[in-house]
């Protein structure tokens, strides 16, 4: 290497040159987007505290790996939405429904665990799904936006606005969505396969209505996750072991994953349709299904144990699930976690560990699973945008 033959001074100069070029390449022209805010919608895959605030606090050991206490997230640590916010240099999103110490100056999270894309009805509610479905989440957003604008109009510059977004930022913000898994979950529990498949167009239509309404409220850039391989969740593989002919090469439930794929196919088609209907919209369809499935199929290769094991389990002889607690002899007991959550993909049988979420986030944020294939950090440069 010629570099080695240079004297100290020129070595230094060369090194500075390399650093300069590298930083120029890094910051210009590929500098990541400065999104002022993220607004997120969905279910437990991206809930950062809504269900926990509304329906009872999530117990330990949730949150133990990263937050050191339950944070309202259904994981031992951060979720894909958290890694997404970090990637964009934004603070982690507070749940809109969490009234204790929340700060929405850089966005808000409307996602709620146990929520569906379709509006909840008595049947869904009885089956354990909650009323914070996507249409309600969208109404929460509208309220945040309308009242923020009202407060700014009345009290510009005063302290009252320091935990609220800036009115001008709504149209420059990133809108993310990860929903649909519970619609499938409900169907798999309560409907026949045929009925479930027939219900998909209705569910997708509800998705479409929400996107249109958000668009009417000024949202322009959307990053939409499809739904994951529900047939690979340990909860299903273990509680409803598939027949041999319904087990795929990775040990997942084939028929369950087929429904998820059908849902995703229709979601993708609808996203394409919306692109032609809403002028100036930028819709990114993100194939998180394939990313999650790859991780599960080659768990060992990526340093994880069996994808059907999970870290947080019942305590002693009790049948406690991770999200439950019990009073024994006057003291609360909780489920217990494994000693090595970093080695597990699943945290509690349904939700992913922080380690898995980080792996998944790393694979989607660079755009390699997006349609169109644009890294998240460049999506603000979609035609028609300049922030
Ligand atoms: C909210 O967060 C912003 C940005 O991080 C900060 O400037 C502001 O002071 C915070 N507001 C409150 C009330 O904590
Ligand atoms: C509850 O307390 C009684 C009396 O101290 C004890 O014998 C029993 O083992 C305790 N049960 C549990 C589950 O800890």
Short mmCIF file of C-alpha atoms and ligand atoms in Angstrom, two decimals:
data_model
loop_
_atom_site.label_atom_id
_atom_site.label_comp_id
_atom_site.label_asym_id
_atom_site.label_seq_id
_atom_site.Cartn_x
_atom_site.Cartn_y
_atom_site.Cartn_z
CA UNK A 1 0.00 0.00 0.00
CA UNK A 2 1.44 3.38 -1.00
CA UNK A 3 -0.18 4.91 2.05
CA UNK A 4 2.44 3.18 4.21
CA UNK A 5 5.32 4.86 2.43
CA UNK A 6 4.15 8.40 3.14
CA UNK A 7 5.75 10.40 5.94
CA UNK A 8 3.83 11.29 9.09
CA UNK A 9 2.66 14.67 7.85
CA UNK A 10 1.29 13.43 4.56
CA UNK A 11 -0.20 10.41 6.32
CA UNK A 12 -2.10 12.83 8.49
CA UNK A 13 -3.18 14.90 5.49
CA UNK A 14 -4.29 11.76 3.66
CA UNK A 15 -6.20 10.58 6.71
CA UNK A 16 -7.96 13.94 7.02
CA UNK A 17 -8.75 13.76 3.32
CA UNK A 18 -10.28 10.33 3.72
CA UNK A 19 -12.34 11.49 6.65
CA UNK A 20 -13.49 14.58 4.75
CA UNK A 21 -14.53 12.60 1.69
CA UNK A 22 -16.23 10.02 3.89
CA UNK A 23 -18.19 12.65 5.78
CA UNK A 24 -19.14 14.43 2.58
CA UNK A 25 -20.42 11.13 1.20
CA UNK A 26 -22.23 10.56 4.43
CA UNK A 27 -23.88 13.94 4.76
CA UNK A 28 -24.21 15.01 1.17
CA UNK A 29 -26.09 14.13 -0.93
CA UNK A 30 -27.21 11.05 1.02
CA UNK A 31 -28.03 12.83 4.26
CA UNK A 32 -30.95 11.16 6.02
CA UNK A 33 -34.31 12.89 6.04
CA UNK A 34 -35.08 15.22 8.90
CA UNK A 35 -38.63 14.15 9.58
CA UNK A 36 -40.03 16.49 12.24
CA UNK A 37 -42.36 13.80 13.60
CA UNK A 38 -43.66 10.25 13.28
CA UNK A 39 -47.30 9.27 13.68
CA UNK A 40 -47.75 5.55 14.13
CA UNK A 41 -50.84 3.35 13.94
CA UNK A 42 -51.26 -0.35 14.59
CA UNK A 43 -51.33 -3.15 17.16
CA UNK A 44 -48.96 -4.65 19.75
CA UNK A 45 -46.21 -4.89 17.15
CA UNK A 46 -45.77 -1.14 17.64
CA UNK A 47 -47.71 -0.20 20.79
CA UNK A 48 -45.48 1.87 23.06
CA UNK A 49 -47.96 2.15 25.91
CA UNK A 50 -51.54 2.72 24.74
CA UNK A 51 -53.15 -0.52 25.87
CA UNK A 52 -51.07 -0.49 29.04
CA UNK A 53 -52.31 3.02 29.85
CA UNK A 54 -55.93 2.23 29.06
CA UNK A 55 -56.51 -1.34 30.21
CA UNK A 56 -54.11 -1.96 33.06
CA UNK A 57 -50.36 -1.73 33.28
CA UNK A 58 -48.32 -4.44 31.68
CA UNK A 59 -46.46 -6.33 34.45
CA UNK A 60 -42.78 -7.25 34.81
CA UNK A 61 -40.72 -8.79 33.29
CA UNK A 62 -41.83 -6.77 30.23
CA UNK A 63 -39.27 -4.09 29.45
CA UNK A 64 -36.50 -5.65 31.53
CA UNK A 65 -33.80 -5.71 28.84
CA UNK A 66 -33.86 -2.09 27.76
CA UNK A 67 -36.09 -0.02 30.01
CA UNK A 68 -35.47 -1.90 33.26
CA UNK A 69 -39.22 -1.80 33.96
CA UNK A 70 -42.47 -2.33 32.05
CA UNK A 71 -42.70 0.39 29.41
CA UNK A 72 -46.07 -0.55 27.98
CA UNK A 73 -44.36 -2.39 25.13
CA UNK A 74 -45.07 -6.06 24.55
CA UNK A 75 -41.41 -7.00 24.54
CA UNK A 76 -38.38 -7.11 26.80
CA UNK A 77 -37.15 -3.92 25.14
CA UNK A 78 -37.52 -1.81 22.04
CA UNK A 79 -39.83 -2.47 19.12
CA UNK A 80 -39.28 -1.96 15.41
CA UNK A 81 -40.98 1.46 15.72
CA UNK A 82 -38.42 2.44 18.38
CA UNK A 83 -35.49 1.48 16.15
CA UNK A 84 -37.24 3.37 13.36
CA UNK A 85 -37.43 6.54 15.48
CA UNK A 86 -33.80 6.15 16.57
CA UNK A 87 -32.75 5.65 12.96
CA UNK A 88 -34.34 8.99 12.07
CA UNK A 89 -32.77 10.72 15.07
CA UNK A 90 -36.11 11.23 16.81
CA UNK A 91 -37.08 10.47 20.40
CA UNK A 92 -39.01 7.26 21.10
CA UNK A 93 -42.71 7.81 20.55
CA UNK A 94 -45.06 8.26 23.47
CA UNK A 95 -48.46 6.65 23.34
CA UNK A 96 -51.16 9.24 22.69
CA UNK A 97 -53.31 7.69 25.43
CA UNK A 98 -50.54 7.82 28.01
CA UNK A 99 -51.24 10.99 29.95
CA UNK A 100 -48.29 10.70 32.34
CA UNK A 101 -45.29 12.69 31.15
CA UNK A 102 -45.90 12.26 27.45
CA UNK A 103 -44.36 14.65 24.97
CA UNK A 104 -45.70 14.76 21.43
CA UNK A 105 -43.37 17.39 20.04
CA UNK A 106 -41.92 14.83 17.61
CA UNK A 107 -45.01 12.74 17.02
CA UNK A 108 -47.32 10.35 18.77
CA UNK A 109 -48.16 6.69 18.75
CA UNK A 110 -51.77 5.57 18.38
CA UNK A 111 -51.02 1.85 18.05
CA UNK A 112 -52.78 -0.27 20.65
CA UNK A 113 -52.19 -3.91 21.52
CA UNK A 114 -55.17 -6.10 20.76
CA UNK A 115 -56.55 -3.71 18.18
CA UNK A 116 -57.71 -4.54 14.69
CA UNK A 117 -57.81 -2.86 11.30
CA UNK A 118 -61.56 -3.39 11.11
CA UNK A 119 -63.74 -1.41 13.53
CA UNK A 120 -64.34 -3.48 16.62
CA UNK A 121 -67.83 -4.93 17.04
CA UNK A 122 -69.42 -7.01 19.80
CA UNK A 123 -68.03 -10.26 18.39
CA UNK A 124 -64.48 -8.98 18.18
CA UNK A 125 -64.75 -7.44 21.62
CA UNK A 126 -66.05 -10.67 23.15
CA UNK A 127 -63.16 -12.51 21.54
CA UNK A 128 -60.76 -10.27 23.49
CA UNK A 129 -59.92 -7.57 20.96
CA UNK A 130 -60.23 -4.00 22.12
CA UNK A 131 -62.11 -0.94 20.89
CA UNK A 132 -58.99 0.99 19.85
CA UNK A 133 -59.23 -0.17 16.25
CA UNK A 134 -57.63 1.71 13.37
CA UNK A 135 -60.63 4.00 12.81
CA UNK A 136 -60.48 5.07 16.47
CA UNK A 137 -56.73 5.58 16.26
CA UNK A 138 -57.31 7.83 13.27
CA UNK A 139 -59.89 9.85 15.25
CA UNK A 140 -57.36 10.25 18.06
CA UNK A 141 -54.89 11.62 15.52
CA UNK A 142 -57.46 14.07 14.18
CA UNK A 143 -58.09 15.33 17.66
CA UNK A 144 -54.38 15.77 18.35
CA UNK A 145 -53.98 17.71 15.12
CA UNK A 146 -57.09 19.90 15.47
CA UNK A 147 -56.48 20.78 19.09
CA UNK A 148 -52.79 21.40 18.54
CA UNK A 149 -53.66 23.88 15.80
CA UNK A 150 -56.24 25.49 18.05
CA UNK A 151 -53.79 25.87 20.94
CA UNK A 152 -51.13 27.35 18.66
CA UNK A 153 -53.62 29.81 17.25
CA UNK A 154 -54.52 30.96 20.76
CA UNK A 155 -51.19 30.80 22.55
CA UNK A 156 -48.29 30.94 20.09
CA UNK A 157 -44.92 30.76 21.80
CA UNK A 158 -46.10 30.01 25.30
CA UNK A 159 -44.97 27.02 27.38
CA UNK A 160 -48.16 25.14 26.66
CA UNK A 161 -46.93 24.20 23.20
CA UNK A 162 -43.57 22.67 24.20
CA UNK A 163 -44.92 19.13 24.34
CA UNK A 164 -47.00 19.46 21.20
CA UNK A 165 -45.98 19.17 17.56
CA UNK A 166 -45.79 22.24 15.35
CA UNK A 167 -48.88 22.67 13.19
CA UNK A 168 -46.76 23.00 10.05
CA UNK A 169 -45.10 19.65 10.71
CA UNK A 170 -48.11 17.41 10.15
CA UNK A 171 -47.75 17.38 6.39
CA UNK A 172 -43.98 16.80 6.60
CA UNK A 173 -44.21 13.97 9.10
CA UNK A 174 -43.76 10.26 8.52
CA UNK A 175 -46.88 8.12 8.93
CA UNK A 176 -46.21 4.49 9.82
CA UNK A 177 -48.59 1.59 10.14
CA UNK A 178 -48.39 -2.04 11.26
CA UNK A 179 -51.84 -3.55 11.61
CA UNK A 180 -53.90 -6.53 10.49
CA UNK A 181 -52.40 -9.32 12.56
CA UNK A 182 -55.29 -9.25 15.02
CA UNK A 183 -57.88 -9.33 12.25
CA UNK A 184 -56.28 -12.60 11.17
CA UNK A 185 -55.90 -13.78 14.75
CA UNK A 186 -59.62 -13.21 15.33
CA UNK A 187 -60.54 -15.05 12.13
CA UNK A 188 -58.30 -18.00 12.95
CA UNK A 189 -60.00 -18.36 16.34
CA UNK A 190 -63.61 -17.66 15.45
CA UNK A 191 -64.19 -18.10 11.71
CA UNK A 192 -63.72 -20.88 9.19
CA UNK A 193 -60.81 -20.46 6.81
CA UNK A 194 -63.29 -19.71 4.05
CA UNK A 195 -65.07 -17.01 6.08
CA UNK A 196 -61.74 -15.50 7.07
CA UNK A 197 -60.57 -15.30 3.46
CA UNK A 198 -63.87 -13.76 2.47
CA UNK A 199 -63.50 -11.10 5.16
CA UNK A 200 -60.14 -9.85 3.85
CA UNK A 201 -61.50 -7.40 1.23
CA UNK A 202 -63.61 -5.75 3.93
CA UNK A 203 -60.61 -5.43 6.24
CA UNK A 204 -58.45 -3.98 3.44
CA UNK A 205 -61.22 -1.53 2.63
CA UNK A 206 -61.10 -0.29 6.23
CA UNK A 207 -57.35 0.21 5.86
CA UNK A 208 -57.96 2.19 2.71
CA UNK A 209 -60.52 4.45 4.36
CA UNK A 210 -58.08 5.27 7.15
CA UNK A 211 -55.30 6.15 4.71
CA UNK A 212 -57.66 8.36 2.72
CA UNK A 213 -58.82 10.19 5.84
CA UNK A 214 -55.25 10.70 7.05
CA UNK A 215 -54.40 12.02 3.60
CA UNK A 216 -57.30 14.47 3.81
CA UNK A 217 -55.80 15.63 7.11
CA UNK A 218 -52.50 16.38 5.39
CA UNK A 219 -50.55 13.12 5.74
CA UNK A 220 -48.39 12.47 2.68
CA UNK A 221 -45.59 10.01 3.42
CA UNK A 222 -46.66 6.56 4.56
CA UNK A 223 -44.48 3.57 5.52
CA UNK A 224 -46.79 0.57 5.68
CA UNK A 225 -45.72 -2.80 7.08
CA UNK A 226 -47.54 -5.84 5.80
CA UNK A 227 -48.51 -8.51 8.31
CA UNK A 228 -46.03 -11.08 9.63
CA UNK A 229 -46.05 -14.88 9.39
CA UNK A 230 -48.74 -15.50 12.01
CA UNK A 231 -48.40 -19.25 11.48
CA UNK A 232 -44.89 -19.13 12.93
CA UNK A 233 -45.82 -17.61 16.29
CA UNK A 234 -45.01 -20.11 19.07
CA UNK A 235 -48.41 -19.36 20.63
CA UNK A 236 -50.15 -20.95 17.64
CA UNK A 237 -47.57 -23.61 16.80
CA UNK A 238 -47.65 -24.85 20.39
CA UNK A 239 -51.33 -24.40 21.30
CA UNK A 240 -52.70 -25.66 17.98
CA UNK A 241 -49.98 -28.00 16.71
CA UNK A 242 -50.48 -28.31 12.96
CA UNK A 243 -51.08 -31.62 11.21
CA UNK A 244 -48.03 -32.84 9.39
CA UNK A 245 -49.38 -31.91 6.00
CA UNK A 246 -50.05 -28.36 7.29
CA UNK A 247 -46.51 -27.84 8.57
CA UNK A 248 -44.08 -26.02 6.32
CA UNK A 249 -40.32 -26.52 5.95
CA UNK A 250 -39.65 -24.24 8.93
CA UNK A 251 -42.19 -25.87 11.23
CA UNK A 252 -44.77 -23.09 10.86
CA UNK A 253 -48.48 -23.57 10.22
CA UNK A 254 -48.82 -23.41 6.48
CA UNK A 255 -52.53 -22.57 6.24
CA UNK A 256 -52.13 -19.69 8.72
CA UNK A 257 -49.26 -18.22 6.75
CA UNK A 258 -51.19 -18.61 3.52
CA UNK A 259 -53.96 -16.42 4.93
CA UNK A 260 -51.35 -13.83 5.92
CA UNK A 261 -49.93 -13.95 2.40
CA UNK A 262 -53.36 -13.50 0.87
CA UNK A 263 -53.96 -10.53 3.17
CA UNK A 264 -50.61 -9.06 2.14
CA UNK A 265 -51.33 -9.55 -1.54
CA UNK A 266 -54.56 -7.59 -1.24
CA UNK A 267 -52.91 -4.95 0.95
CA UNK A 268 -50.22 -4.43 -1.66
CA UNK A 269 -52.78 -4.12 -4.43
CA UNK A 270 -54.73 -1.58 -2.41
CA UNK A 271 -51.58 0.44 -1.75
CA UNK A 272 -50.96 0.58 -5.52
CA UNK A 273 -54.52 1.68 -6.10
CA UNK A 274 -54.23 4.43 -3.50
CA UNK A 275 -51.10 5.73 -5.23
CA UNK A 276 -53.15 6.46 -8.32
CA UNK A 277 -56.07 7.91 -6.36
CA UNK A 278 -54.31 10.30 -3.99
CA UNK A 279 -52.23 12.88 -5.75
CA UNK A 280 -48.86 13.70 -4.23
CA UNK A 281 -48.95 10.78 -1.83
CA UNK A 282 -45.87 8.63 -1.17
CA UNK A 283 -46.86 5.15 -0.07
CA UNK A 284 -44.19 2.60 0.81
CA UNK A 285 -45.28 -1.01 1.19
CA UNK A 286 -42.82 -2.85 3.43
CA UNK A 287 -42.59 -6.62 3.26
CA UNK A 288 -41.87 -7.29 6.93
CA UNK A 289 -43.41 -10.75 6.42
CA UNK A 290 -40.43 -11.90 4.40
CA UNK A 291 -37.96 -10.41 6.85
CA UNK A 292 -39.58 -12.10 9.85
CA UNK A 293 -39.92 -15.39 7.99
CA UNK A 294 -36.24 -15.36 6.98
CA UNK A 295 -35.25 -14.81 10.58
CA UNK A 296 -37.42 -17.71 11.71
CA UNK A 297 -36.32 -20.04 8.92
CA UNK A 298 -32.65 -19.47 9.61
CA UNK A 299 -32.76 -18.68 13.31
CA UNK A 300 -29.56 -20.59 14.07
CA UNK A 301 -27.61 -18.92 11.31
CA UNK A 302 -28.42 -15.54 12.86
CA UNK A 303 -27.47 -16.61 16.36
CA UNK A 304 -30.89 -17.42 17.76
CA UNK A 305 -32.25 -20.59 19.38
CA UNK A 306 -35.30 -22.44 18.05
CA UNK A 307 -37.86 -19.92 16.77
CA UNK A 308 -40.62 -21.75 18.63
CA UNK A 309 -39.06 -21.30 22.03
CA UNK A 310 -39.86 -18.15 23.95
CA UNK A 311 -38.24 -16.36 26.81
CA UNK A 312 -40.96 -15.25 29.21
CA UNK A 313 -42.72 -18.21 30.76
CA UNK A 314 -44.96 -19.12 33.62
CA UNK A 315 -43.74 -19.13 37.17
CA UNK A 316 -43.31 -22.46 38.94
CA UNK A 317 -46.49 -24.53 38.89
CA UNK A 318 -48.72 -21.65 37.80
CA UNK A 319 -50.08 -21.33 34.33
CA UNK A 320 -49.39 -17.61 34.20
CA UNK A 321 -48.76 -16.14 30.81
CA UNK A 322 -46.17 -13.41 30.52
CA UNK A 323 -48.79 -10.66 30.45
CA UNK A 324 -50.66 -11.98 33.50
CA UNK A 325 -50.07 -11.70 37.22
CA UNK A 326 -51.43 -13.53 40.20
CA UNK A 327 -51.78 -12.82 43.92
CA UNK A 328 -50.43 -15.58 46.15
CA UNK A 329 -50.32 -15.22 49.90
CA UNK A 330 -50.88 -11.52 49.45
CA UNK A 331 -47.97 -10.96 47.09
CA UNK A 332 -48.09 -10.45 43.35
CA UNK A 333 -46.30 -13.03 41.30
CA UNK A 334 -45.30 -12.61 37.69
CA UNK A 335 -44.10 -14.80 34.90
CA UNK A 336 -40.33 -15.23 34.78
CA UNK A 337 -37.97 -14.59 31.94
CA UNK A 338 -35.09 -16.66 30.64
CA UNK A 339 -31.51 -15.74 31.43
CA UNK A 340 -30.60 -15.06 27.79
CA UNK A 341 -33.34 -13.06 26.03
CA UNK A 342 -30.79 -12.11 23.36
CA UNK A 343 -30.96 -15.69 22.07
CA UNK A 344 -34.71 -15.77 21.60
CA UNK A 345 -36.79 -14.52 18.70
CA UNK A 346 -40.05 -14.70 20.63
CA UNK A 347 -40.43 -12.97 23.95
CA UNK A 348 -43.78 -14.25 25.19
CA UNK A 349 -45.02 -16.61 22.47
CA UNK A 350 -46.72 -13.87 20.45
CA UNK A 351 -44.40 -10.88 20.51
CA UNK A 352 -40.80 -10.56 19.42
CA UNK A 353 -37.81 -9.87 21.65
CA UNK A 354 -35.81 -6.67 21.40
CA UNK A 355 -33.00 -8.69 19.80
CA UNK A 356 -35.32 -9.93 17.05
CA UNK A 357 -36.91 -6.49 16.59
CA UNK A 358 -33.48 -4.96 16.14
CA UNK A 359 -32.58 -7.56 13.52
CA UNK A 360 -35.86 -6.98 11.71
CA UNK A 361 -35.51 -3.19 11.82
CA UNK A 362 -31.97 -3.40 10.44
CA UNK A 363 -33.27 -5.35 7.47
CA UNK A 364 -36.18 -3.09 6.57
CA UNK A 365 -34.84 0.41 7.24
CA UNK A 366 -32.41 0.30 4.32
CA UNK A 367 -35.29 -0.12 1.90
CA UNK A 368 -34.40 -3.58 0.66
CA UNK A 369 -37.90 -4.85 1.47
CA UNK A 370 -39.84 -1.74 0.48
CA UNK A 371 -41.87 -1.10 -2.61
CA UNK A 372 -40.65 1.19 -4.10
CA UNK A 373 -37.18 0.20 -2.78
CA UNK A 374 -36.17 3.41 -1.02
CA UNK A 375 -34.36 3.53 2.34
CA UNK A 376 -36.59 5.02 5.04
CA UNK A 377 -34.09 7.85 5.49
CA UNK A 378 -34.63 8.93 1.87
CA UNK A 379 -38.41 8.70 1.69
CA UNK A 380 -38.80 12.43 2.33
CA UNK A 381 -37.22 12.98 -1.08
CA UNK A 382 -40.18 11.33 -2.73
CA UNK A 383 -41.37 13.42 -5.69
CA UNK A 384 -43.21 16.47 -4.45
CA UNK A 385 -41.55 16.71 -1.03
CA UNK A 386 -38.81 18.91 0.29
CA UNK A 387 -38.11 18.66 3.99
C1 LIG B 1 -40.67 17.92 24.69
O1 LIG B 1 -39.58 17.48 23.91
C2 LIG B 1 -38.92 18.54 23.22
C3 LIG B 1 -37.90 17.93 22.27
O2 LIG B 1 -37.26 16.82 22.79
C4 LIG B 1 -38.31 19.49 24.21
O3 LIG B 1 -37.68 20.56 23.55
C5 LIG B 1 -39.44 20.04 25.11
O4 LIG B 1 -38.91 20.87 26.11
C6 LIG B 1 -40.22 18.90 25.75
N1 LIG B 1 -41.36 19.46 26.46
C7 LIG B 1 -41.67 19.13 27.71
C8 LIG B 1 -42.89 19.75 28.28
O5 LIG B 1 -40.99 18.36 28.34
C1 LIG B 2 -48.38 -19.33 51.59
O1 LIG B 2 -48.11 -19.19 52.97
C2 LIG B 2 -48.21 -20.41 53.71
C3 LIG B 2 -48.03 -20.08 55.18
O2 LIG B 2 -46.93 -19.20 55.39
C4 LIG B 2 -47.16 -21.38 53.18
O3 LIG B 2 -47.24 -22.61 53.89
C5 LIG B 2 -47.38 -21.61 51.69
O4 LIG B 2 -46.36 -22.44 51.15
C6 LIG B 2 -47.40 -20.29 50.94
N1 LIG B 2 -47.77 -20.55 49.58
C7 LIG B 2 -47.10 -20.06 48.52
C8 LIG B 2 -47.61 -20.42 47.19
O5 LIG B 2 -46.11 -19.38 48.64
#
